[in-house]
Tab-separated table of C-alpha atoms in Angstrom:
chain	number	residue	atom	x	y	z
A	24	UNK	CA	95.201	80.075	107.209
A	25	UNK	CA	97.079	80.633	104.040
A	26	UNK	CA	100.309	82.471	103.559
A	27	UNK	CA	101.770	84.099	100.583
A	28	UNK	CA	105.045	86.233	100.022
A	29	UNK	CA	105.518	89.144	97.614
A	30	UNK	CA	108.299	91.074	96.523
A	31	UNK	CA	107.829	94.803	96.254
A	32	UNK	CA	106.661	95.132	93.380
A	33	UNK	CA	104.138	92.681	93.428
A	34	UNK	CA	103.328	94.197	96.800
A	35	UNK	CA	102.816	97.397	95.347
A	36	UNK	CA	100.478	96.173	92.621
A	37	UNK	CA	98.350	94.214	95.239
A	38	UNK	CA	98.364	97.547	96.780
A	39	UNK	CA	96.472	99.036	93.599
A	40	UNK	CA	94.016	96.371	93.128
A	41	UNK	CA	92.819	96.510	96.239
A	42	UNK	CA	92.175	100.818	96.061
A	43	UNK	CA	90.348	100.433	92.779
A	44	UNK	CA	88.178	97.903	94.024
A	45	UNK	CA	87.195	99.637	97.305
A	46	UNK	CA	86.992	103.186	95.437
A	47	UNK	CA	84.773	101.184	93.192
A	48	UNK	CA	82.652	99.850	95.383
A	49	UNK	CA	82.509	102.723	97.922
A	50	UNK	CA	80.778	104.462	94.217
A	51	UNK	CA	78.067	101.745	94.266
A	52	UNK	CA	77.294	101.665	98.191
A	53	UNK	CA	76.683	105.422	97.743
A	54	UNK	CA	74.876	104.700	93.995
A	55	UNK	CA	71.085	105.622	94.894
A	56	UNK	CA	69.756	103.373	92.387
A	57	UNK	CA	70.720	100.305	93.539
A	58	UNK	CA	68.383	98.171	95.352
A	59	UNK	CA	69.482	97.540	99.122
A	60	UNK	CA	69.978	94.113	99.189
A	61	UNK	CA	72.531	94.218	95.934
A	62	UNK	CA	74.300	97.152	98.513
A	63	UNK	CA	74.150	94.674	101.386
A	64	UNK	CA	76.054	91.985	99.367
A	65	UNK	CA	78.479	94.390	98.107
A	66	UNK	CA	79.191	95.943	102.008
A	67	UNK	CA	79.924	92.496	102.643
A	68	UNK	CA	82.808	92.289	99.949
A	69	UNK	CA	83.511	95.808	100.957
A	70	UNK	CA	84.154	94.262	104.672
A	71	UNK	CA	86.603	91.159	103.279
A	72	UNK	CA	88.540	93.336	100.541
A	73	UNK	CA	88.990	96.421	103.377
A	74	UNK	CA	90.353	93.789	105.553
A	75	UNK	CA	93.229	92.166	102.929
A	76	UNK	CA	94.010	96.158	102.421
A	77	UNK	CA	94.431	96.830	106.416
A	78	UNK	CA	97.837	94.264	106.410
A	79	UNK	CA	99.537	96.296	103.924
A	80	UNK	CA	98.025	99.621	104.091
A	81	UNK	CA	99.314	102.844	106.670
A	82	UNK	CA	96.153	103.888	109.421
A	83	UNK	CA	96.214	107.389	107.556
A	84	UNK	CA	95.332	105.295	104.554
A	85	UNK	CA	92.991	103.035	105.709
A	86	UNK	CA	90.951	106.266	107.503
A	87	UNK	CA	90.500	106.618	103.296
A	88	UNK	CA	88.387	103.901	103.283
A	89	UNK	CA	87.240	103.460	106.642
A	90	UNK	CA	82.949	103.347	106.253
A	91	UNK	CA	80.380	103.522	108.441
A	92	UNK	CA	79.529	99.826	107.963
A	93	UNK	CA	76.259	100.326	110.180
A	94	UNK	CA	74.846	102.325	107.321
A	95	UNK	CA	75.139	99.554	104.792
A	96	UNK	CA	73.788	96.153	106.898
């Protein structure tokens, strides 16, 4: 296990990287034209970034980004 420490703003910014990559790739899991092994790899990265945003993130914000992972294995 690694730890790390930010300060708030470097918290914050954390914060934002992590939404823009989730909104992004909630848009390709729901992208009809990819093929459904590329969406299988990226639910997988969906599963590991969605759990670095549940230790900073509020439960009304995570219900945001909360899939139905049974959908996408």
């Amino acid at each position: 296990m690694l730890g790390i420490l930010f300060n708030e703003k470097e918290c914050k910014e954390f914060d934002y990287v992590l939404r823009k990559e989730l909104d992004e790739m909630m848009l390709d899991l729901h992208d009809s034209r990819l093929d459904e092994d590329i969406k299988q790899a990226i639910a997988k990265r969906y599963k590991i970034i969605f759990r670095m945003f549940a230790r900073i993130a509020s439960p009304k914000e995570l219900s945001r980004y909360a899939l139905n992972m049974r959908n996408y294995r």
